[in-house]
Amino acid sequence: MKFAVIVFPGSNCDVDMYHAVADELGEEVEYVWHDEENLDRFDAILLPGGFSYGDYLRSGAIARFSKVMAAVKQAAEAGKPVLGVCNGFQILLEAGLLPGAMRRNQGLKFICRPVQLVVENNETMFTSAYDKGEVITIPIAHGEGNYYCDEQTLQRLVENRQIVFRYHGENPNGSLADIAGIVNERGNVLGMMPHPERAVDALLGSADGLKLFRSIVNYWREMHVVTA
């Protein structure tokens, strides 16, 4: 399986994402600069955290206009796994690939520490290696992670089981309904504020994030067995 790690000016978690795929999963991965226009050679697309374009205007508001985003949308439409973490999540929201918006943390401060999440839906291509209701530890590092959407959108998210992760025990940023990660209706685009790529080895304090990446690979392998 071949992963693309999209690199925008200001990305700073791209190396962590690369490490998770190459060193922990043992899969093929490549850095892709933001002006790339074709992602057909990749099986999964990863949008890392950071401060794309300095977070000017709003987090992700400029990155959504990068040339590569048209190719990211094409990959999503083709059903390929697309994962956006932290700033990557913000970019997916700005690009309209996921519903809702991101606001500044309720406390108006940057937060960087491990948090607990509960797996709300383990029947997605990103979460099949988890148990439903499993509590996992994943670090966060953001100043604008306060997810918001209107009541109708929230109702659809709940009804369609699009809320994949919620904060458990404590909501660190004021996010609506404790939302930490959501998928699109098709289930192949995941945005989440916590950083699973920073939780892939016990030496980092947690290996709970590794199951997310293994889920993606397992899904890809199963799909190729079916189509072979």
PDB file of C-alpha atoms in Angstrom:
ATOM      1  CA  MET A   1       0.000   0.000   0.000  1.00  0.00           C
ATOM      2  CA  LYS A   2       1.311   3.445  -0.880  1.00  0.00           C
ATOM      3  CA  PHE A   3       0.550   6.519   1.231  1.00  0.00           C
ATOM      4  CA  ALA A   4       0.919  10.194   0.323  1.00  0.00           C
ATOM      5  CA  VAL A   5       1.796  12.689   3.046  1.00  0.00           C
ATOM      6  CA  ILE A   6       0.759  16.103   1.741  1.00  0.00           C
ATOM      7  CA  VAL A   7       3.204  18.876   2.708  1.00  0.00           C
ATOM      8  CA  PHE A   8       2.015  22.480   2.815  1.00  0.00           C
ATOM      9  CA  PRO A   9       4.175  25.494   3.671  1.00  0.00           C
ATOM     10  CA  GLY A  10       4.009  25.450   7.458  1.00  0.00           C
ATOM     11  CA  SER A  11       3.275  21.739   7.917  1.00  0.00           C
ATOM     12  CA  ASN A  12       5.240  20.405  10.892  1.00  0.00           C
ATOM     13  CA  CYS A  13       3.789  16.950  11.570  1.00  0.00           C
ATOM     14  CA  ASP A  14       4.589  15.491   8.164  1.00  0.00           C
ATOM     15  CA  VAL A  15       7.700  13.730   9.480  1.00  0.00           C
ATOM     16  CA  ASP A  16       5.690  12.136  12.301  1.00  0.00           C
ATOM     17  CA  MET A  17       3.139  10.904   9.771  1.00  0.00           C
ATOM     18  CA  TYR A  18       5.886   9.535   7.515  1.00  0.00           C
ATOM     19  CA  HIS A  19       7.488   7.732  10.476  1.00  0.00           C
ATOM     20  CA  ALA A  20       4.190   6.113  11.478  1.00  0.00           C
ATOM     21  CA  VAL A  21       3.683   4.658   8.011  1.00  0.00           C
ATOM     22  CA  ALA A  22       7.254   3.784   7.029  1.00  0.00           C
ATOM     23  CA  ASP A  23       8.750   2.650  10.335  1.00  0.00           C
ATOM     24  CA  GLU A  24       5.785   1.366  12.320  1.00  0.00           C
ATOM     25  CA  LEU A  25       3.535  -0.017   9.552  1.00  0.00           C
ATOM     26  CA  GLY A  26       6.300  -0.915   7.115  1.00  0.00           C
ATOM     27  CA  GLU A  27       4.311   0.454   4.174  1.00  0.00           C
ATOM     28  CA  GLU A  28       5.431   2.650   1.308  1.00  0.00           C
ATOM     29  CA  VAL A  29       5.034   6.401   1.808  1.00  0.00           C
ATOM     30  CA  GLU A  30       6.066   9.552  -0.021  1.00  0.00           C
ATOM     31  CA  TYR A  31       6.086  13.259   0.776  1.00  0.00           C
ATOM     32  CA  VAL A  32       3.969  15.195  -1.742  1.00  0.00           C
ATOM     33  CA  TRP A  33       4.377  18.950  -2.107  1.00  0.00           C
ATOM     34  CA  HIS A  34       1.241  21.096  -2.137  1.00  0.00           C
ATOM     35  CA  ASP A  35       1.493  21.987  -5.840  1.00  0.00           C
ATOM     36  CA  GLU A  36       1.130  18.350  -6.997  1.00  0.00           C
ATOM     37  CA  GLU A  37      -1.873  17.890  -9.280  1.00  0.00           C
ATOM     38  CA  ASN A  38      -2.106  14.098  -9.539  1.00  0.00           C
ATOM     39  CA  LEU A  39      -2.409  11.593  -6.678  1.00  0.00           C
ATOM     40  CA  ASP A  40      -3.498   8.594  -8.739  1.00  0.00           C
ATOM     41  CA  ARG A  41      -0.390   6.604  -7.782  1.00  0.00           C
ATOM     42  CA  PHE A  42      -1.354   6.600  -4.097  1.00  0.00           C
ATOM     43  CA  ASP A  43      -3.777   4.362  -2.220  1.00  0.00           C
ATOM     44  CA  ALA A  44      -4.321   6.669   0.770  1.00  0.00           C
ATOM     45  CA  ILE A  45      -3.900  10.391   1.383  1.00  0.00           C
ATOM     46  CA  LEU A  46      -2.685  11.873   4.679  1.00  0.00           C
ATOM     47  CA  LEU A  47      -2.975  15.581   5.538  1.00  0.00           C
ATOM     48  CA  PRO A  48      -0.718  16.265   8.537  1.00  0.00           C
ATOM     49  CA  GLY A  49      -0.864  18.822  11.311  1.00  0.00           C
ATOM     50  CA  GLY A  50       0.999  22.095  11.521  1.00  0.00           C
ATOM     51  CA  PHE A  51       0.300  25.694  10.611  1.00  0.00           C
ATOM     52  CA  SER A  52      -0.269  25.690   6.850  1.00  0.00           C
ATOM     53  CA  TYR A  53       0.422  29.140   5.408  1.00  0.00           C
ATOM     54  CA  GLY A  54       0.912  30.410   8.956  1.00  0.00           C
ATOM     55  CA  ASP A  55      -2.798  29.913   9.751  1.00  0.00           C
ATOM     56  CA  TYR A  56      -3.461  33.306   8.185  1.00  0.00           C
ATOM     57  CA  LEU A  57      -7.153  34.236   7.823  1.00  0.00           C
ATOM     58  CA  ARG A  58      -8.234  30.951   9.473  1.00  0.00           C
ATOM     59  CA  SER A  59      -6.577  27.616  10.014  1.00  0.00           C
ATOM     60  CA  GLY A  60      -6.680  25.805   6.666  1.00  0.00           C
ATOM     61  CA  ALA A  61      -8.396  28.677   4.845  1.00  0.00           C
ATOM     62  CA  ILE A  62      -5.512  29.254   2.422  1.00  0.00           C
ATOM     63  CA  ALA A  63      -4.349  25.645   2.126  1.00  0.00           C
ATOM     64  CA  ARG A  64      -7.763  24.653   0.736  1.00  0.00           C
ATOM     65  CA  PHE A  65      -6.855  26.575  -2.446  1.00  0.00           C
ATOM     66  CA  SER A  66      -3.593  24.667  -2.999  1.00  0.00           C
ATOM     67  CA  LYS A  67      -3.353  22.804  -6.305  1.00  0.00           C
ATOM     68  CA  VAL A  68      -3.142  19.458  -4.543  1.00  0.00           C
ATOM     69  CA  MET A  69      -6.587  19.864  -2.982  1.00  0.00           C
ATOM     70  CA  ALA A  70      -8.346  19.195  -6.294  1.00  0.00           C
ATOM     71  CA  ALA A  71      -6.496  15.870  -6.405  1.00  0.00           C
ATOM     72  CA  VAL A  72      -7.375  15.184  -2.755  1.00  0.00           C
ATOM     73  CA  LYS A  73     -11.046  15.708  -3.606  1.00  0.00           C
ATOM     74  CA  GLN A  74     -10.694  13.337  -6.570  1.00  0.00           C
ATOM     75  CA  ALA A  75      -9.146  10.702  -4.303  1.00  0.00           C
ATOM     76  CA  ALA A  76     -12.016  11.107  -1.842  1.00  0.00           C
ATOM     77  CA  GLU A  77     -14.580  10.801  -4.620  1.00  0.00           C
ATOM     78  CA  ALA A  78     -12.821   7.616  -5.768  1.00  0.00           C
ATOM     79  CA  GLY A  79     -13.327   6.134  -2.304  1.00  0.00           C
ATOM     80  CA  LYS A  80      -9.683   6.209  -1.223  1.00  0.00           C
ATOM     81  CA  PRO A  81      -8.940   6.723   2.493  1.00  0.00           C
ATOM     82  CA  VAL A  82      -8.256  10.387   3.261  1.00  0.00           C
ATOM     83  CA  LEU A  83      -7.075  11.255   6.765  1.00  0.00           C
ATOM     84  CA  GLY A  84      -6.692  14.823   8.024  1.00  0.00           C
ATOM     85  CA  VAL A  85      -5.128  15.322  11.464  1.00  0.00           C
ATOM     86  CA  CYS A  86      -5.272  18.627  13.371  1.00  0.00           C
ATOM     87  CA  ASN A  87      -4.478  21.232  10.693  1.00  0.00           C
ATOM     88  CA  GLY A  88      -5.311  18.524   8.161  1.00  0.00           C
ATOM     89  CA  PHE A  89      -8.784  18.274   9.724  1.00  0.00           C
ATOM     90  CA  GLN A  90      -9.142  22.052   9.520  1.00  0.00           C
ATOM     91  CA  ILE A  91      -8.201  21.948   5.838  1.00  0.00           C
ATOM     92  CA  LEU A  92     -10.778  19.232   5.128  1.00  0.00           C
ATOM     93  CA  LEU A  93     -13.453  21.392   6.796  1.00  0.00           C
ATOM     94  CA  GLU A  94     -12.454  24.474   4.805  1.00  0.00           C
ATOM     95  CA  ALA A  95     -12.442  22.438   1.593  1.00  0.00           C
ATOM     96  CA  GLY A  96     -15.957  21.156   2.246  1.00  0.00           C
ATOM     97  CA  LEU A  97     -14.881  17.512   2.418  1.00  0.00           C
ATOM     98  CA  LEU A  98     -16.274  17.348   5.954  1.00  0.00           C
ATOM     99  CA  PRO A  99     -19.130  19.336   7.512  1.00  0.00           C
ATOM    100  CA  GLY A 100     -18.757  21.952  10.219  1.00  0.00           C
ATOM    101  CA  ALA A 101     -16.119  24.471  11.224  1.00  0.00           C
ATOM    102  CA  MET A 102     -13.327  24.891  13.731  1.00  0.00           C
ATOM    103  CA  ARG A 103     -13.188  27.669  16.319  1.00  0.00           C
ATOM    104  CA  ARG A 104     -10.572  28.748  18.829  1.00  0.00           C
ATOM    105  CA  ASN A 105     -10.283  26.621  21.932  1.00  0.00           C
ATOM    106  CA  GLN A 106     -12.779  27.580  24.599  1.00  0.00           C
ATOM    107  CA  GLY A 107      -9.989  28.687  26.925  1.00  0.00           C
ATOM    108  CA  LEU A 108      -8.288  30.672  24.110  1.00  0.00           C
ATOM    109  CA  LYS A 109      -5.002  28.890  24.791  1.00  0.00           C
ATOM    110  CA  PHE A 110      -2.891  26.418  22.835  1.00  0.00           C
ATOM    111  CA  ILE A 111      -3.168  22.953  24.399  1.00  0.00           C
ATOM    112  CA  CYS A 112      -0.494  20.266  24.039  1.00  0.00           C
ATOM    113  CA  ARG A 113      -0.930  17.086  26.103  1.00  0.00           C
ATOM    114  CA  PRO A 114      -2.317  13.545  25.958  1.00  0.00           C
ATOM    115  CA  VAL A 115      -6.091  13.151  26.175  1.00  0.00           C
ATOM    116  CA  GLN A 116      -8.444  10.214  26.317  1.00  0.00           C
ATOM    117  CA  LEU A 117     -10.825   9.409  23.485  1.00  0.00           C
ATOM    118  CA  VAL A 118     -13.649   6.916  23.244  1.00  0.00           C
ATOM    119  CA  VAL A 119     -14.158   5.022  19.985  1.00  0.00           C
ATOM    120  CA  GLU A 120     -17.784   5.696  19.030  1.00  0.00           C
ATOM    121  CA  ASN A 121     -17.776   3.819  15.730  1.00  0.00           C
ATOM    122  CA  ASN A 122     -15.406   0.931  15.018  1.00  0.00           C
ATOM    123  CA  GLU A 123     -17.055  -0.001  11.729  1.00  0.00           C
ATOM    124  CA  THR A 124     -15.073   2.355   9.503  1.00  0.00           C
ATOM    125  CA  MET A 125     -11.945   1.813   7.424  1.00  0.00           C
ATOM    126  CA  PHE A 126     -10.063   3.841  10.039  1.00  0.00           C
ATOM    127  CA  THR A 127     -11.276   2.154  13.232  1.00  0.00           C
ATOM    128  CA  SER A 128     -11.880  -1.542  12.549  1.00  0.00           C
ATOM    129  CA  ALA A 129      -8.893  -2.551  14.722  1.00  0.00           C
ATOM    130  CA  TYR A 130     -10.487  -0.912  17.774  1.00  0.00           C
ATOM    131  CA  ASP A 131     -13.344  -2.144  19.939  1.00  0.00           C
ATOM    132  CA  LYS A 132     -16.487  -0.048  20.126  1.00  0.00           C
ATOM    133  CA  GLY A 133     -16.332   1.942  23.346  1.00  0.00           C
ATOM    134  CA  GLU A 134     -12.575   1.434  23.655  1.00  0.00           C
ATOM    135  CA  VAL A 135     -10.863   4.274  25.513  1.00  0.00           C
ATOM    136  CA  ILE A 136      -7.546   5.292  23.973  1.00  0.00           C
ATOM    137  CA  THR A 137      -4.857   7.856  24.768  1.00  0.00           C
ATOM    138  CA  ILE A 138      -3.813  10.199  21.967  1.00  0.00           C
ATOM    139  CA  PRO A 139      -2.007  13.562  22.257  1.00  0.00           C
ATOM    140  CA  ILE A 140      -3.469  16.871  21.114  1.00  0.00           C
ATOM    141  CA  ALA A 141      -1.606  20.029  20.072  1.00  0.00           C
ATOM    142  CA  HIS A 142      -3.847  22.839  18.860  1.00  0.00           C
ATOM    143  CA  GLY A 143      -5.192  26.304  19.484  1.00  0.00           C
ATOM    144  CA  GLU A 144      -8.250  25.976  17.240  1.00  0.00           C
ATOM    145  CA  GLY A 145      -9.812  22.597  17.952  1.00  0.00           C
ATOM    146  CA  ASN A 146     -13.260  23.664  19.107  1.00  0.00           C
ATOM    147  CA  TYR A 147     -15.450  21.849  16.556  1.00  0.00           C
ATOM    148  CA  TYR A 148     -18.815  23.404  15.738  1.00  0.00           C
ATOM    149  CA  CYS A 149     -21.751  22.726  13.441  1.00  0.00           C
ATOM    150  CA  ASP A 150     -25.442  23.634  13.416  1.00  0.00           C
ATOM    151  CA  GLU A 151     -28.113  21.452  15.031  1.00  0.00           C
ATOM    152  CA  GLN A 152     -29.247  19.853  11.769  1.00  0.00           C
ATOM    153  CA  THR A 153     -25.690  18.871  10.863  1.00  0.00           C
ATOM    154  CA  LEU A 154     -25.094  17.461  14.335  1.00  0.00           C
ATOM    155  CA  GLN A 155     -28.266  15.401  14.051  1.00  0.00           C
ATOM    156  CA  ARG A 156     -27.097  13.971  10.718  1.00  0.00           C
ATOM    157  CA  LEU A 157     -23.680  13.175  12.169  1.00  0.00           C
ATOM    158  CA  VAL A 158     -25.304  11.241  14.995  1.00  0.00           C
ATOM    159  CA  GLU A 159     -27.874   9.462  12.823  1.00  0.00           C
ATOM    160  CA  ASN A 160     -25.271   8.437  10.235  1.00  0.00           C
ATOM    161  CA  ARG A 161     -22.750   7.373  12.899  1.00  0.00           C
ATOM    162  CA  GLN A 162     -20.234   9.849  11.508  1.00  0.00           C
ATOM    163  CA  ILE A 163     -18.885  10.767  14.938  1.00  0.00           C
ATOM    164  CA  VAL A 164     -15.965   8.370  15.216  1.00  0.00           C
ATOM    165  CA  PHE A 165     -14.111   9.721  18.262  1.00  0.00           C
ATOM    166  CA  ARG A 166     -15.294  11.751  21.243  1.00  0.00           C
ATOM    167  CA  TYR A 167     -13.244  13.198  24.077  1.00  0.00           C
ATOM    168  CA  HIS A 168     -13.576  11.004  27.153  1.00  0.00           C
ATOM    169  CA  GLY A 169     -13.721  12.280  30.718  1.00  0.00           C
ATOM    170  CA  GLU A 170     -12.716  15.824  29.808  1.00  0.00           C
ATOM    171  CA  ASN A 171     -13.413  18.057  26.836  1.00  0.00           C
ATOM    172  CA  PRO A 172     -10.158  20.024  26.432  1.00  0.00           C
ATOM    173  CA  ASN A 173     -11.328  22.630  23.914  1.00  0.00           C
ATOM    174  CA  GLY A 174     -15.103  23.050  24.164  1.00  0.00           C
ATOM    175  CA  SER A 175     -15.830  21.008  21.045  1.00  0.00           C
ATOM    176  CA  LEU A 176     -19.535  20.504  20.386  1.00  0.00           C
ATOM    177  CA  ALA A 177     -20.829  17.174  21.749  1.00  0.00           C
ATOM    178  CA  ASP A 178     -17.250  16.293  22.770  1.00  0.00           C
ATOM    179  CA  ILE A 179     -16.444  15.609  19.099  1.00  0.00           C
ATOM    180  CA  ALA A 180     -12.799  14.720  18.434  1.00  0.00           C
ATOM    181  CA  GLY A 181     -13.130  13.111  14.985  1.00  0.00           C
ATOM    182  CA  ILE A 182     -15.742  12.671  12.253  1.00  0.00           C
ATOM    183  CA  VAL A 183     -16.044  10.949   8.887  1.00  0.00           C
ATOM    184  CA  ASN A 184     -17.959  11.934   5.771  1.00  0.00           C
ATOM    185  CA  GLU A 185     -21.190  10.104   4.911  1.00  0.00           C
ATOM    186  CA  ARG A 186     -19.322   7.646   2.699  1.00  0.00           C
ATOM    187  CA  GLY A 187     -16.928   6.872   5.537  1.00  0.00           C
ATOM    188  CA  ASN A 188     -13.649   7.281   3.640  1.00  0.00           C
ATOM    189  CA  VAL A 189     -12.657  10.782   4.819  1.00  0.00           C
ATOM    190  CA  LEU A 190     -11.703  11.157   8.482  1.00  0.00           C
ATOM    191  CA  GLY A 191     -10.818  14.388  10.231  1.00  0.00           C
ATOM    192  CA  MET A 192      -9.602  14.395  13.820  1.00  0.00           C
ATOM    193  CA  MET A 193      -7.850  16.906  16.059  1.00  0.00           C
ATOM    194  CA  PRO A 194      -5.813  14.427  18.180  1.00  0.00           C
ATOM    195  CA  HIS A 195      -2.577  13.113  16.649  1.00  0.00           C
ATOM    196  CA  PRO A 196      -2.585   9.307  16.156  1.00  0.00           C
ATOM    197  CA  GLU A 197       0.795   9.522  14.398  1.00  0.00           C
ATOM    198  CA  ARG A 198       2.293  10.683  17.695  1.00  0.00           C
ATOM    199  CA  ALA A 199       0.959   7.596  19.469  1.00  0.00           C
ATOM    200  CA  VAL A 200       2.418   4.692  17.491  1.00  0.00           C
ATOM    201  CA  ASP A 201       5.039   3.414  19.948  1.00  0.00           C
ATOM    202  CA  ALA A 202       5.044   2.885  23.703  1.00  0.00           C
ATOM    203  CA  LEU A 203       8.220   4.976  23.867  1.00  0.00           C
ATOM    204  CA  LEU A 204       6.060   7.959  22.875  1.00  0.00           C
ATOM    205  CA  GLY A 205       3.724   7.350  25.803  1.00  0.00           C
ATOM    206  CA  SER A 206       1.059   5.461  23.854  1.00  0.00           C
ATOM    207  CA  ALA A 207       0.756   3.122  20.883  1.00  0.00           C
ATOM    208  CA  ASP A 208      -3.024   3.524  20.634  1.00  0.00           C
ATOM    209  CA  GLY A 209      -2.801   5.481  17.395  1.00  0.00           C
ATOM    210  CA  LEU A 210      -1.161   2.611  15.534  1.00  0.00           C
ATOM    211  CA  LYS A 211      -4.467   0.736  15.324  1.00  0.00           C
ATOM    212  CA  LEU A 212      -5.865   3.538  13.177  1.00  0.00           C
ATOM    213  CA  PHE A 213      -3.149   3.124  10.573  1.00  0.00           C
ATOM    214  CA  ARG A 214      -3.414  -0.674  10.750  1.00  0.00           C
ATOM    215  CA  SER A 215      -7.140  -0.365  10.124  1.00  0.00           C
ATOM    216  CA  ILE A 216      -6.462   1.531   6.899  1.00  0.00           C
ATOM    217  CA  VAL A 217      -4.019  -1.125   5.697  1.00  0.00           C
ATOM    218  CA  ASN A 218      -6.364  -3.953   6.666  1.00  0.00           C
ATOM    219  CA  TYR A 219      -9.189  -2.334   4.722  1.00  0.00           C
ATOM    220  CA  TRP A 220      -6.979  -1.884   1.654  1.00  0.00           C
ATOM    221  CA  ARG A 221      -5.819  -5.516   1.786  1.00  0.00           C
ATOM    222  CA  GLU A 222      -9.355  -6.819   2.165  1.00  0.00           C
ATOM    223  CA  MET A 223     -10.522  -4.739  -0.793  1.00  0.00           C
ATOM    224  CA  HIS A 224      -7.689  -6.089  -2.950  1.00  0.00           C
ATOM    225  CA  VAL A 225      -8.470  -9.679  -1.945  1.00  0.00           C
ATOM    226  CA  VAL A 226     -12.091  -9.142  -2.955  1.00  0.00           C
ATOM    227  CA  THR A 227     -11.164  -7.598  -6.327  1.00  0.00           C
ATOM    228  CA  ALA A 228      -8.305 -10.019  -7.087  1.00  0.00           C
TER     229      ALA A 228
END
